[in-house]
Each structure stands twice: as C-alpha cells, then as structure tokens.
Coordinates of C-alpha atoms in Angstrom, one line a residue:
Chain A
M1 CA -26.6 -35.2 26.1
A2 CA -29.1 -32.7 24.6
A3 CA -31.0 -30.5 27.0
T4 CA -34.8 -30.5 26.7
A5 CA -36.6 -27.3 25.9
E6 CA -40.3 -26.6 26.5
R7 CA -42.9 -26.3 23.9
F8 CA -44.4 -22.9 22.9
E9 CA -46.0 -21.2 20.0
L10 CA -44.0 -19.8 17.1
K11 CA -44.4 -16.1 16.4
L12 CA -42.2 -13.6 14.6
G13 CA -39.5 -12.1 16.9
K14 CA -36.5 -9.9 16.4
A15 CA -33.8 -10.5 13.8
T16 CA -30.8 -12.4 15.2
R17 CA -28.6 -9.4 14.2
D18 CA -30.7 -7.2 16.3
A19 CA -30.5 -9.6 19.2
F20 CA -26.7 -9.6 18.7
G21 CA -26.5 -5.8 18.8
E22 CA -28.6 -5.6 21.9
A23 CA -26.7 -8.3 23.7
L24 CA -23.4 -6.7 22.8
R25 CA -24.5 -3.3 24.1
E26 CA -25.8 -4.9 27.3
L27 CA -22.7 -7.0 28.0
A28 CA -20.3 -4.1 27.3
K29 CA -21.7 -2.4 30.4
T30 CA -19.8 -4.8 32.6
N31 CA -17.0 -5.8 30.3
D32 CA -14.5 -3.1 29.6
R33 CA -12.2 -5.4 27.6
L34 CA -14.8 -5.5 24.9
V35 CA -13.9 -3.5 21.7
V36 CA -15.6 -3.5 18.3
V37 CA -13.9 -3.3 14.9
D38 CA -16.3 -2.5 12.0
G39 CA -16.0 -2.4 8.3
D40 CA -18.5 0.5 7.8
V41 CA -21.6 -1.6 8.2
S42 CA -22.3 -1.0 11.9
N43 CA -25.9 0.1 11.1
S44 CA -26.5 -3.2 9.4
T45 CA -24.7 -5.5 11.9
R46 CA -26.1 -3.4 14.8
T47 CA -22.7 -2.7 16.4
E48 CA -23.8 0.9 16.1
W49 CA -25.5 0.5 19.4
F50 CA -22.3 -0.5 21.1
A51 CA -20.6 2.4 19.3
A52 CA -23.1 4.9 20.7
D53 CA -22.2 3.9 24.3
H54 CA -18.5 3.4 23.8
P55 CA -17.0 5.5 21.0
Q56 CA -13.5 5.1 22.4
R57 CA -13.7 1.3 22.1
F58 CA -15.3 1.3 18.6
F59 CA -13.2 1.5 15.4
N60 CA -14.7 1.8 11.9
V61 CA -11.8 1.0 9.7
G62 CA -13.7 1.6 6.5
I63 CA -14.5 -0.8 3.7
A64 CA -11.4 -2.8 4.3
E65 CA -12.1 -6.2 5.8
S66 CA -8.6 -7.6 5.7
N67 CA -7.3 -4.7 7.8
M68 CA -10.4 -5.0 10.0
V69 CA -9.6 -8.5 11.0
G70 CA -5.9 -7.8 11.4
V71 CA -6.6 -4.8 13.7
A72 CA -8.8 -7.1 15.7
A73 CA -6.0 -9.6 16.0
G74 CA -3.7 -6.9 17.3
L75 CA -6.2 -5.8 19.8
A76 CA -6.7 -9.4 21.0
A77 CA -2.9 -9.9 21.3
A78 CA -2.9 -6.8 23.5
G79 CA -5.5 -8.2 25.9
K80 CA -8.7 -6.9 24.4
I81 CA -11.8 -8.9 23.5
P82 CA -12.4 -7.6 20.0
V83 CA -15.7 -8.3 18.2
V84 CA -15.2 -7.9 14.5
A85 CA -18.5 -7.7 12.6
S86 CA -19.5 -7.4 9.0
F87 CA -21.7 -9.1 6.5
A88 CA -20.8 -12.8 6.8
C89 CA -19.8 -13.1 3.2
F90 CA -17.4 -10.1 3.4
L91 CA -16.0 -11.1 6.7
L92 CA -15.3 -14.8 5.8
C93 CA -14.6 -14.5 2.1
N94 CA -12.7 -11.2 1.9
A95 CA -10.7 -11.6 5.1
Y96 CA -10.2 -15.3 5.2
D97 CA -6.4 -15.4 5.2
Q98 CA -6.4 -12.8 8.0
L99 CA -8.8 -15.0 10.0
R100 CA -6.6 -18.0 9.2
I101 CA -3.1 -16.6 10.0
S102 CA -3.6 -13.5 12.1
V103 CA -6.3 -15.0 14.3
A104 CA -6.7 -18.8 14.1
F105 CA -3.0 -19.8 13.9
P106 CA -2.1 -17.9 17.1
Q107 CA -5.5 -18.7 18.6
L108 CA -6.3 -15.1 19.4
N109 CA -9.4 -14.2 21.3
V110 CA -11.2 -12.6 18.4
K111 CA -15.0 -12.8 18.1
A112 CA -16.0 -12.8 14.4
V113 CA -19.6 -12.0 13.8
G114 CA -21.1 -12.4 10.4
S115 CA -24.5 -10.9 9.8
H116 CA -26.8 -11.2 6.8
A117 CA -26.0 -14.9 6.5
G118 CA -28.0 -17.2 4.2
I119 CA -30.3 -16.5 1.3
S120 CA -33.1 -15.1 3.5
I121 CA -31.6 -11.6 3.2
G122 CA -33.5 -11.6 0.0
E123 CA -33.5 -8.7 -2.5
D124 CA -29.8 -7.7 -2.2
G125 CA -28.9 -10.9 -4.0
P126 CA -26.1 -13.5 -4.1
S127 CA -23.1 -11.0 -3.7
Q128 CA -24.4 -10.2 -0.2
M129 CA -25.5 -13.7 0.8
A130 CA -23.1 -15.9 2.8
I131 CA -23.9 -19.4 1.8
E132 CA -20.5 -20.9 2.6
D133 CA -19.6 -19.1 5.9
I134 CA -20.1 -22.1 8.1
A135 CA -17.8 -24.3 5.9
L136 CA -15.1 -21.6 5.9
A137 CA -15.4 -21.0 9.6
C138 CA -15.3 -24.7 10.4
A139 CA -12.0 -24.9 8.4
L140 CA -10.3 -22.5 10.8
P141 CA -8.5 -24.6 13.4
G142 CA -9.6 -23.9 16.9
F143 CA -12.6 -21.7 16.0
A144 CA -15.9 -22.4 17.7
V145 CA -18.7 -21.9 15.2
L146 CA -22.2 -20.9 16.3
A147 CA -25.5 -20.4 14.4
P148 CA -28.3 -19.6 16.8
A149 CA -32.0 -19.8 15.9
D150 CA -33.7 -16.8 17.3
E151 CA -33.5 -13.8 19.6
V152 CA -33.2 -15.6 22.9
A153 CA -30.7 -18.1 21.5
T154 CA -28.6 -15.3 20.0
R155 CA -28.5 -13.5 23.3
V156 CA -27.3 -16.6 25.1
A157 CA -24.8 -17.4 22.3
V158 CA -23.3 -13.9 22.4
R159 CA -22.7 -14.3 26.1
A160 CA -21.2 -17.8 25.6
M161 CA -19.0 -16.4 22.8
L162 CA -17.6 -13.6 25.0
E163 CA -17.0 -16.0 27.9
H164 CA -15.2 -18.5 25.7
D165 CA -11.4 -18.1 25.7
G166 CA -10.5 -18.4 22.0
P167 CA -11.7 -17.5 18.5
V168 CA -15.4 -17.8 17.7
Y169 CA -17.5 -17.3 14.6
L170 CA -21.1 -16.3 15.2
R171 CA -23.6 -16.3 12.4
V172 CA -26.7 -14.0 12.5
G173 CA -29.3 -13.1 10.1
R174 CA -31.2 -10.1 8.7
P175 CA -34.9 -11.1 8.7
K176 CA -37.1 -11.3 11.8
A177 CA -36.7 -14.8 13.2
P178 CA -39.6 -16.9 14.4
V179 CA -39.5 -17.2 18.2
V180 CA -38.3 -20.7 19.1
Y181 CA -37.4 -20.1 22.7
G182 CA -39.8 -18.3 25.1
S183 CA -37.1 -17.4 27.5
E184 CA -33.5 -18.2 28.3
A185 CA -34.7 -20.9 30.6
D186 CA -35.9 -22.7 27.5
F187 CA -32.4 -22.6 26.0
P188 CA -29.9 -24.2 28.3
F189 CA -27.0 -23.8 25.9
Q190 CA -23.3 -24.1 26.2
I191 CA -20.8 -24.1 23.3
G192 CA -20.7 -27.7 22.1
Q193 CA -24.2 -28.6 23.2
A194 CA -27.3 -29.3 21.2
V195 CA -30.8 -28.5 22.5
R196 CA -33.6 -31.0 22.1
L197 CA -36.7 -29.2 21.2
R198 CA -39.0 -32.2 20.5
Q199 CA -38.9 -35.8 21.5
G200 CA -39.4 -38.4 18.8
N201 CA -38.4 -42.0 17.9
D202 CA -38.7 -42.4 14.1
V203 CA -36.4 -39.8 12.8
T204 CA -34.3 -36.9 14.1
I205 CA -34.3 -33.4 12.5
V206 CA -31.1 -31.6 13.1
A207 CA -31.2 -27.9 12.2
N208 CA -29.8 -24.5 13.1
G209 CA -30.4 -20.8 12.4
L210 CA -33.7 -20.0 10.7
M211 CA -34.2 -23.7 9.8
V212 CA -35.0 -24.6 13.4
A213 CA -38.4 -22.9 13.1
A214 CA -39.0 -24.8 9.9
A215 CA -37.9 -28.0 11.7
L216 CA -40.6 -27.5 14.4
Q217 CA -43.3 -27.0 11.7
A218 CA -42.0 -30.2 10.0
H219 CA -42.3 -32.0 13.3
D220 CA -46.0 -31.2 13.5
R221 CA -46.7 -32.2 9.9
L222 CA -44.8 -35.4 10.3
A223 CA -46.8 -36.2 13.5
E224 CA -50.0 -35.8 11.4
T225 CA -48.8 -38.7 9.2
G226 CA -47.8 -40.8 12.1
V227 CA -44.0 -40.1 12.0
S228 CA -42.5 -39.2 15.3
A229 CA -39.7 -36.8 14.8
R230 CA -37.1 -35.6 17.3
V231 CA -35.9 -32.1 16.8
L232 CA -32.4 -31.1 17.7
D233 CA -31.3 -27.4 17.5
M234 CA -27.6 -27.5 16.8
P235 CA -26.4 -23.9 17.3
S236 CA -22.9 -25.1 17.9
V237 CA -21.5 -26.5 14.6
K238 CA -18.1 -26.7 16.1
P239 CA -17.5 -28.2 18.6
L240 CA -20.4 -30.5 17.8
D241 CA -22.6 -32.3 20.3
E242 CA -21.6 -35.8 19.3
A243 CA -23.3 -37.4 22.3
A244 CA -26.7 -36.0 21.1
L245 CA -26.1 -37.3 17.6
D246 CA -25.0 -40.7 18.8
E247 CA -28.2 -40.9 20.9
A248 CA -30.3 -39.7 18.0
A249 CA -28.8 -42.3 15.6
R250 CA -29.3 -45.0 18.2
E251 CA -32.8 -44.1 19.2
T252 CA -34.3 -42.9 15.9
G253 CA -32.0 -44.6 13.3
A254 CA -32.7 -41.9 10.7
I255 CA -31.6 -38.2 10.5
V256 CA -32.4 -35.2 8.3
V257 CA -30.2 -32.1 8.5
A258 CA -31.6 -28.7 7.6
E259 CA -29.5 -25.6 7.1
E260 CA -29.5 -22.3 5.2
H261 CA -26.1 -23.1 3.6
L262 CA -24.4 -24.8 0.7
A263 CA -24.4 -28.6 0.8
H264 CA -20.6 -28.8 1.1
G265 CA -19.0 -28.2 4.4
G266 CA -21.9 -27.0 6.4
L267 CA -23.9 -28.6 9.2
G268 CA -25.0 -31.5 7.1
S269 CA -21.4 -32.4 6.2
V270 CA -20.3 -32.0 9.9
V271 CA -23.2 -34.2 11.2
A272 CA -22.7 -36.8 8.5
T273 CA -19.0 -37.1 9.3
A274 CA -19.8 -37.5 13.0
V275 CA -22.6 -40.0 12.5
A276 CA -20.5 -42.0 10.1
G277 CA -17.9 -42.4 12.8
L278 CA -20.3 -43.0 15.6
R279 CA -23.2 -45.0 14.5
P280 CA -24.0 -44.9 10.7
C281 CA -27.6 -44.5 9.8
P282 CA -29.4 -42.9 6.8
I283 CA -29.1 -39.2 6.6
A284 CA -31.1 -36.8 4.3
F285 CA -29.9 -33.3 3.6
V286 CA -32.0 -30.1 3.2
N287 CA -29.8 -27.3 2.0
L288 CA -29.0 -25.0 -0.9
G289 CA -27.1 -27.7 -2.8
D290 CA -24.4 -26.4 -5.0
T291 CA -25.7 -23.1 -6.3
F292 CA -26.0 -19.4 -5.7
A293 CA -29.5 -18.1 -5.1
E294 CA -30.9 -14.9 -6.6
S295 CA -32.6 -11.6 -5.7
G296 CA -36.1 -11.8 -4.4
P297 CA -38.2 -11.7 -1.2
G298 CA -36.5 -13.9 1.4
D299 CA -39.5 -16.1 2.0
E300 CA -39.9 -16.7 -1.7
L301 CA -36.3 -17.6 -2.0
L302 CA -36.4 -20.1 0.9
E303 CA -39.4 -21.7 -0.9
K304 CA -37.8 -21.7 -4.4
Y305 CA -34.4 -23.1 -3.1
G306 CA -35.9 -25.9 -1.0
L307 CA -35.5 -24.6 2.5
T308 CA -39.0 -25.0 4.0
A309 CA -40.8 -27.2 6.4
A310 CA -42.2 -29.2 3.5
D311 CA -38.6 -29.9 2.3
I312 CA -37.7 -31.1 5.7
V313 CA -40.7 -33.4 5.8
R314 CA -39.7 -34.9 2.5
G315 CA -36.2 -35.3 3.7
A316 CA -37.4 -37.0 6.9
N317 CA -39.5 -39.4 4.9
R318 CA -36.6 -40.3 2.7
A319 CA -34.4 -41.0 5.7
V320 CA -37.1 -43.1 7.3
A321 CA -37.7 -45.0 4.1
A322 CA -34.0 -45.7 3.8
K323 CA -33.9 -47.0 7.3
R324 CA -36.8 -49.3 6.7
Q325 CA -35.2 -50.7 3.6
G326 CA -32.3 -51.6 5.9
Chain B
M1 CA 34.5 -4.8 23.0
D2 CA 32.0 -7.0 24.9
T3 CA 28.6 -6.4 23.3
T4 CA 26.6 -7.4 26.2
T5 CA 27.6 -4.5 28.3
A6 CA 25.8 -1.9 26.1
A7 CA 23.0 -4.4 25.6
V8 CA 22.2 -4.8 29.3
A9 CA 22.2 -1.1 29.9
S10 CA 19.2 -0.6 27.5
D11 CA 17.3 -3.5 29.1
A12 CA 16.2 -1.3 32.0
R13 CA 12.6 -0.2 31.4
S14 CA 12.4 3.6 31.6
D15 CA 10.6 6.4 29.9
A16 CA 13.8 8.4 29.9
P17 CA 16.0 8.3 26.8
A18 CA 18.3 5.3 26.9
S19 CA 22.0 5.9 27.2
T20 CA 23.7 6.8 24.0
P21 CA 24.4 3.5 22.2
D22 CA 27.8 2.7 21.1
V23 CA 27.6 2.7 17.3
E24 CA 30.7 0.5 16.8
T25 CA 29.3 -2.1 19.2
L26 CA 26.0 -2.2 17.3
I27 CA 27.8 -2.6 14.0
A28 CA 29.8 -5.4 15.5
T29 CA 26.6 -7.0 16.8
A30 CA 25.0 -6.8 13.4
R31 CA 28.0 -8.4 11.8
R32 CA 27.9 -11.2 14.3
L33 CA 24.1 -11.7 13.8
R34 CA 24.7 -11.9 10.1
R35 CA 27.0 -14.8 10.8
D36 CA 24.2 -16.4 12.9
I37 CA 21.7 -15.9 10.1
L38 CA 24.0 -17.6 7.6
E39 CA 25.0 -20.4 9.9
M40 CA 21.4 -21.2 11.0
T41 CA 19.9 -21.2 7.5
T42 CA 22.8 -23.2 5.9
H43 CA 22.5 -25.7 8.8
A44 CA 18.7 -25.8 8.2
G45 CA 19.3 -26.2 4.5
S46 CA 16.7 -23.6 3.6
G47 CA 15.3 -20.2 4.6
H48 CA 15.7 -16.6 3.5
P49 CA 19.2 -15.4 4.5
S50 CA 19.4 -12.5 2.1
S51 CA 16.0 -11.0 3.3
S52 CA 17.3 -11.3 6.8
M53 CA 20.6 -9.6 6.1
S54 CA 19.0 -6.6 4.5
A55 CA 16.9 -6.1 7.7
I56 CA 19.3 -6.9 10.4
D57 CA 21.0 -3.5 10.9
V58 CA 17.6 -1.9 11.7
I59 CA 16.6 -4.7 13.9
V60 CA 19.9 -4.5 15.9
A61 CA 19.4 -0.8 16.3
L62 CA 15.9 -1.3 17.6
Y63 CA 16.7 -4.0 20.1
S64 CA 20.2 -3.2 21.2
G65 CA 20.4 0.5 20.4
G66 CA 18.2 1.6 23.3
I67 CA 15.2 2.2 21.1
L68 CA 12.8 -0.7 22.0
R69 CA 11.7 -0.7 25.6
H70 CA 11.5 -4.4 26.4
N71 CA 12.5 -6.9 29.0
P72 CA 13.3 -10.4 27.9
Q73 CA 12.4 -11.6 31.4
E74 CA 8.9 -10.3 30.9
P75 CA 8.0 -10.8 27.3
H76 CA 4.3 -10.2 28.0
D77 CA 4.7 -6.9 30.0
P78 CA 1.7 -4.9 28.8
D79 CA 3.8 -1.7 28.7
R80 CA 6.5 -3.2 26.4
D81 CA 7.2 -1.7 23.1
R82 CA 6.3 -4.1 20.2
F83 CA 8.3 -5.1 17.2
I84 CA 6.3 -7.0 14.6
L85 CA 8.2 -8.7 11.8
S86 CA 5.5 -8.7 9.1
K87 CA 8.0 -10.0 6.5
G88 CA 8.0 -13.3 8.4
H89 CA 10.4 -15.0 6.0
A90 CA 13.2 -12.9 7.6
S91 CA 12.6 -14.9 10.8
P92 CA 16.3 -15.8 11.1
A93 CA 17.0 -12.1 11.7
L94 CA 14.4 -12.0 14.4
Y95 CA 15.6 -15.2 16.0
A96 CA 19.2 -14.0 16.0
I97 CA 18.3 -10.8 17.8
L98 CA 16.0 -12.5 20.3
A99 CA 18.7 -15.0 21.2
E100 CA 21.2 -12.1 21.4
R101 CA 19.0 -10.3 23.9
G102 CA 18.4 -13.4 26.0
Y103 CA 14.8 -14.4 25.1
F104 CA 16.2 -17.9 24.7
G105 CA 19.5 -19.6 24.4
H106 CA 21.8 -19.1 21.4
D107 CA 22.0 -22.9 21.0
L108 CA 18.3 -22.9 19.9
L109 CA 19.3 -21.2 16.6
R110 CA 20.7 -24.5 15.4
T111 CA 17.2 -26.0 15.5
L112 CA 15.8 -23.6 13.0
R113 CA 13.1 -25.3 10.8
Q114 CA 13.4 -28.6 12.5
T115 CA 10.4 -30.6 13.7
G116 CA 9.6 -29.7 17.3
S117 CA 11.6 -26.5 17.3
P118 CA 9.8 -23.3 18.2
L119 CA 12.0 -21.6 15.5
E120 CA 9.7 -22.3 12.7
G121 CA 10.3 -21.2 9.1
H122 CA 8.0 -18.2 9.8
P123 CA 7.5 -16.8 13.3
N124 CA 5.0 -18.5 15.5
M125 CA 4.0 -16.3 18.5
R126 CA 2.5 -19.2 20.4
R127 CA 5.8 -21.0 20.6
L128 CA 8.5 -18.5 21.2
P129 CA 8.7 -15.6 23.7
G130 CA 9.4 -12.3 22.1
V131 CA 7.6 -13.1 18.9
E132 CA 4.7 -10.6 18.8
A133 CA 2.8 -11.9 15.8
S134 CA 2.5 -15.0 13.7
T135 CA 3.4 -13.8 10.3
G136 CA 4.4 -15.2 7.0
S137 CA 1.3 -14.5 4.9
L138 CA 2.5 -11.2 3.6
G139 CA 0.6 -8.0 4.3
Q140 CA -0.8 -8.8 7.7
G141 CA 1.6 -7.3 10.2
L142 CA 0.8 -3.6 9.8
S143 CA -2.9 -4.2 10.7
I144 CA -1.9 -6.2 13.7
G145 CA 0.5 -3.4 14.8
L146 CA -2.3 -0.9 14.4
G147 CA -4.5 -3.1 16.7
H148 CA -1.7 -3.0 19.4
A149 CA -1.4 0.7 18.9
L150 CA -5.2 1.2 19.4
A151 CA -5.2 -1.0 22.5
G152 CA -2.4 1.1 23.9
R153 CA -4.5 4.3 23.3
I154 CA -7.6 2.8 24.9
D155 CA -5.6 1.8 28.0
G156 CA -3.5 5.0 28.1
R157 CA -0.3 3.1 27.9
S158 CA 2.8 4.8 26.3
F159 CA 4.3 1.9 24.5
H160 CA 5.3 2.2 20.8
T161 CA 4.7 -0.4 18.1
Y162 CA 7.1 -0.9 15.2
V163 CA 6.2 -3.0 12.2
M164 CA 8.7 -4.1 9.6
V165 CA 7.5 -5.0 6.1
G166 CA 9.4 -5.9 3.0
D167 CA 9.1 -3.8 -0.1
G168 CA 7.7 -6.6 -2.1
E169 CA 5.1 -7.0 0.7
V170 CA 4.0 -3.5 0.1
Q171 CA 2.3 -4.8 -3.0
E172 CA -0.3 -6.5 -0.8
G173 CA -3.6 -4.6 -0.7
Q174 CA -4.0 -5.0 3.0
I175 CA -0.9 -2.8 3.5
W176 CA -2.7 0.1 1.9
E177 CA -5.9 -0.5 3.9
A178 CA -3.8 -0.3 7.0
L179 CA -2.0 2.8 5.8
M180 CA -5.3 4.6 5.2
S181 CA -6.6 3.4 8.6
G182 CA -3.5 4.2 10.6
A183 CA -3.5 7.8 9.3
H184 CA -7.2 8.3 9.7
L185 CA -7.0 7.0 13.3
R186 CA -4.0 9.2 13.9
A187 CA -2.0 6.3 15.4
D188 CA 1.1 8.2 16.3
N189 CA 2.3 5.3 18.5
L190 CA 2.8 3.2 15.3
T191 CA 5.9 3.2 13.1
L192 CA 6.2 1.3 9.8
I193 CA 9.6 0.3 8.7
V194 CA 10.0 -0.7 5.1
D195 CA 13.0 -2.9 4.3
H196 CA 13.4 -1.5 0.8
N197 CA 15.9 -4.0 -0.6
Q198 CA 14.6 -3.7 -4.2
A199 CA 14.2 -7.5 -4.8
Q200 CA 11.6 -10.0 -4.3
Q201 CA 11.1 -13.7 -5.0
S202 CA 11.0 -14.0 -8.7
N203 CA 12.9 -10.9 -9.8
I204 CA 13.9 -7.4 -8.8
L205 CA 11.0 -5.1 -7.7
E206 CA 11.5 -2.9 -10.7
R207 CA 10.6 -5.7 -13.0
V208 CA 7.8 -7.3 -11.0
L209 CA 5.7 -4.4 -9.9
D210 CA 7.4 -1.1 -9.8
Y211 CA 5.4 1.2 -7.5
R212 CA 8.3 3.5 -6.6
P213 CA 8.8 6.1 -5.4
L214 CA 7.4 4.8 -2.1
A215 CA 8.1 7.8 0.3
E216 CA 5.9 10.1 -1.8
K217 CA 3.0 7.6 -1.6
L218 CA 3.3 7.2 2.1
R219 CA 3.3 11.0 2.5
A220 CA 0.2 11.2 0.3
F221 CA -1.4 8.8 2.8
H222 CA -0.6 11.2 5.6
W223 CA 2.2 9.3 7.2
H224 CA 5.3 11.1 8.5
V225 CA 8.1 9.7 6.4
E226 CA 11.9 9.5 6.9
E227 CA 14.1 8.0 4.3
I228 CA 17.4 6.5 5.3
D229 CA 20.2 4.2 4.3
G230 CA 19.2 1.1 6.2
H231 CA 22.7 0.0 6.8
D232 CA 24.0 3.4 8.2
M233 CA 23.8 2.7 11.9
P234 CA 23.8 6.3 13.2
A235 CA 21.1 7.2 10.6
I236 CA 19.0 4.3 11.7
L237 CA 19.2 5.2 15.3
A238 CA 18.4 8.9 14.6
A239 CA 15.3 7.9 12.6
L240 CA 14.1 5.4 15.1
E241 CA 14.4 8.0 17.8
S242 CA 13.0 10.9 16.0
V243 CA 9.8 9.2 14.8
R244 CA 8.7 8.7 18.4
Q245 CA 8.5 12.4 18.8
V246 CA 6.0 12.8 16.0
K247 CA 2.5 13.6 17.3
G248 CA -0.8 13.2 15.5
Q249 CA 0.2 10.9 12.7
P250 CA 1.8 7.5 12.2
Q251 CA 5.3 7.3 10.9
A252 CA 7.2 5.4 8.2
I253 CA 10.9 4.8 7.9
V254 CA 11.8 3.8 4.3
A255 CA 15.1 2.0 4.9
H256 CA 17.0 1.6 1.6
T257 CA 18.9 -1.7 2.0
V258 CA 20.8 -4.3 0.0
K259 CA 19.5 -7.8 -0.1
G260 CA 22.2 -10.1 1.3
K261 CA 24.1 -7.1 2.7
G262 CA 27.5 -8.1 4.0
V263 CA 28.3 -11.0 1.7
S264 CA 29.4 -9.9 -1.8
F265 CA 28.2 -12.9 -3.8
V266 CA 24.8 -12.9 -2.1
E267 CA 24.4 -9.1 -2.6
A268 CA 25.1 -9.7 -6.3
D269 CA 22.5 -12.4 -6.8
W270 CA 18.8 -11.8 -6.0
T271 CA 18.0 -15.5 -6.6
Y272 CA 19.2 -16.1 -3.1
H273 CA 15.8 -14.9 -1.9
G274 CA 14.4 -18.2 -0.8
R275 CA 17.5 -20.4 -0.4
A276 CA 20.3 -20.9 2.0
I277 CA 23.9 -20.7 0.8
T278 CA 25.6 -24.0 0.5
K279 CA 27.9 -25.5 3.1
D280 CA 30.8 -25.0 0.7
D281 CA 30.0 -21.3 0.3
L282 CA 29.4 -20.7 4.0
Q283 CA 33.1 -20.4 5.0
K284 CA 33.6 -18.0 2.1
A285 CA 30.7 -15.9 3.3
L286 CA 31.7 -16.0 7.0
A287 CA 35.2 -14.8 5.9
E288 CA 33.6 -11.6 4.6
L289 CA 31.9 -11.1 8.0
R290 CA 35.0 -11.5 10.3
D291 CA 35.4 -8.9 13.1

C-alpha cells in the first residue's frame, strides 16, 4: 500500500548527491562501522564531507573502480559498513564483475552509491552519463535498488540504505533537484515501498528520480484537460511495491512510467513485468529509448530526449486511449 | 607419525610464535592432501587438480605449519588471520586443508561439485566455514584481502591477511590496481602469494602473455618480495614467517611451483589445467603419492 504524501509547491532544492553527502556525514557521527571507499571523485560524489570528519575511515584508492569495489567487499566481510561511491557509470559499468562476484554473490553489506546518474549531468556528455545503471543494479541478485527524487527523499533513503542488512545500490544526480517533499514527514519511505503523491482515477504516473517532479507537473496539466492522474513515486526499484502497482492497475487501468534511463531494464521494464503478472493493463513508457544522449545543458537534453512533463502527458494520454479502446 | 598432533598444537590462538613445525610431518600432510585432491576431483569428474597441487605445499605450511592463527571452532573470530584463495579454481586444495584442520568432516570432500554440496566448483563463503571469500572470477581476491587488512587497521587488530593468486591471474588488471593501492596504503598486514606454476588454461604462460620477471615488477610497485621454491617446505615456512615482520609495506611471496606437482604424468602435461584425471589413471597417480 502506497503512503500518501501532502501537496506542496515545487522549487529548486539541493542536488541529490549533495543530500547524500550531507546525510552520510550526519549518520557517520553515530555509526562507527561506516567506512567510505572512493575512486578519486569524492569532491563530486560529496563523500569528501565524510572524509573531512573521518580520515581514518576514508580510503581513496585512486582511479581504479574494480579495486575500489573489491576493497569494499573485504571491509564488509570484516564487519564494516562500506559505502563505495563513484560516478554511477564507472561504478556499475567498470566494476560490474566485482559487484557481481565479490559483493552480490556472498551478499556482503556493501552500499554502492552512483552519482551523476542520467543525462541531466549535461555538458560532460555520454561517457559520464549512467543511463543503464538501474538495469545493471537490478540484475545483481539480492541488491536493493533505490533512486530517490529529491533532497528529503535522498536523506531518508540513505538512512534506509545503511539500516538495511545487505547490498544496496543508490542512484543520485548532479543537478539541483526540484523539491518534491517538504519534510521527512511527507516521505514515509521504507525500502520496497512506493509513495503516493497524487490521488487519481484515470491513469497512474509511476516515476522516480528527477522524473518525479516532471510527473507532478504532468498531473496538473492532465487535470486541466479533465484527466485525473495518480502519481506514484517509486524510489525503490527493487524490491518493488507490487501492492501499489496492483492497486493502481485495478483502480486506474492505465499506467505511464517515467525515468531518466534507457528503455531496457529500468523502472519501466520492472513495472511492466510486475503489472503483466498482477493485473495487465496498458502501459506507456517515457524514457531515453535505446540511445546515448550528447553534451549540452541538462535541461535542454531532457527536452530533446523526451524526458519532460509534456512527454509524460502524451504517454498518459496514450495509455488512457489504449484503455478506452479495450 | 600422526599428523594431528602437530596440527592441534598450532590451533591455540596466540601472538607468540608457534612451536617449531615438524617439516617431515608437513611434507607427509601435503602428500596426503594431494591424494585427497586427486580423489575428490576424479570422483567429481571435473575440476582443477593440477592447479591445486601446485598450491598445496604453501597452503599446508600456512594452515598446519603454525603460520595462520585460526580456530576451526570459531571461523568468524574477528582476530583470526585470513587466507583468501583468489585462484578459486584451486578450491580442492582449500577444501582438503579445511577438512584436514577440522572445519568440516573429511567425508564431505566426496561431495565436491555435486548439487546441494557446499563444496562448489569455486569457493562460496556463504556455504562453507573457513572460506574467506567467494572467488572464481580471477583478479578479485587481492582487493578483498586489502579490505580485510584496512578493517584490521581501523580496529587496531593484529591479524594478518594472506591472498594466494595464480600467475595467470596476475594478468588481470585488478591485480595491478590492488598492488598500487596496497603499497600506497602501506598495508603491511597483507601478504600476496603468487603460485607461479608457469601454466594457464590454454597454454604455458610464456606463450600466452609473458610478463616475467614478476618479482622485479612487484618490487617496482613497492612491495617487499621474497622468491622461493614453492615446494620446499622449510623455505616456504621461512618466507611466511619473515614477511610478517616487515613493517610499512605489503609483502609478496613469489612461489615457483610446478603445476600438477607430485604426479609425473600430470606435471608433464599442462592440458590437465581444467580436467580431472581419469579413474583409470587415478591409481597410477596415487601410487606416486604413497607415504
């Protein structure tokens, strides 16, 4: 069952990577098992703030992601709670076999945090953009996979990640994120749970990360045309809140899934698989498709590659039309 | 001589040097474990007996020679020394010594590679006490060992971590990442053991990717290096003991070994890398390993 969050205005807040860095620093004050392994990007991932407080528990192993993840596995096997953080693309793509065999196979308590996820990082271009990280992380058995929407959600997700006993992947982004949640009271999150942001009966918008803010805008535009859209924030891609999806499929009969990720293997794939097995209904997909993006300002890229509120509105209308055609 | 007597003496956890191991006993133990390796892999019908036989003398010295501080009754003791078999395909050698030291019963060796058995083709730390890391994807164990070493440093524990890699495995890039990192972090509680048997899956190392000489490269990476005959028991014991005294840098022992050591027709044929010897050949092999 999805929790209900209150309404509020959207304004620009902190980047989720900043929220991660702050939460880590705060939680480290009371958790001496926390250690950080870095691949020389701590000033990008914001683990530098943890490092400033705890130099003895911070290891920059250089530009060597495979070793970085392996060292984290050893620290976890010895009872530590290692947070291993890098750009999401380098962490998942460069060190995938280490995440697979050194971490996932023995189910070690490693927290893998990928920053600079999605195309919204902008000008640095495709080599730095993780567009497949969710798919890769979901394919690691036993990993929980989280993609929070904003500053508050990230803070809560970091806490949940550290309390969780087992491997976790957390996706955070570079740009300032629109404020979706006014306070932690608005975000009653646990791993495996969706948060219902808007009630609605005609269609359900399922989104995570930056696309949650776009989903809220889409909700308002759809309302102007008489379409009542439910909005589900799905920060937990794995485990998935199947009850919330079952309810959405039953009560709205149409779904659109929005994510800053490739089409294959991301939130859309995971939701479609679940809905197909629970209560099949039309589903539309708003994502990057099957392509790399390019360099450019993040906002322009989101527009060019079809990841805006307008794209979600179109997707919602497609799903609703398909429902009506029966 | 009964091998368990010397073995039990070294079980007692202590920071003091263990009693002088009886070299003859260790040699006899290694010979017996070679028989175990051959019997379990031939019974399983697959596996890597020759890679296990090149490594077994060093492994016996570690576990039964008073080097590794460990207690089979407390496999998760936070102060235990760690041994990580990064060349996971040599799992029969690890299983043989763990059974020898009482982590589980000797009968379990007969279940190698069978469905439901915790003795998987490559080691699975979740299923078997005494297995420190789930390995098999080559190149990963040294980084894991470095993680243990750093955890020991943070907690002020005095345990030592040994990681054994194969010489083919040294071709993996992650090994060199870990070598740089271990030296930079001055992980003097970490020892790398290279089972330098000169052969890998498709051919001998010289023809596949010849990076030799290895010791010079390790020294250039700021590791303390000792080079030994990996089948010379006194030399193995001396090296394993002396590296623990090194301060300020990690250590490497390059153990020159022979793949399939102990059985002439396996030693002579590197194609035994990924296959067990036949049931017909088993008796012939065991005859060469009689006490």
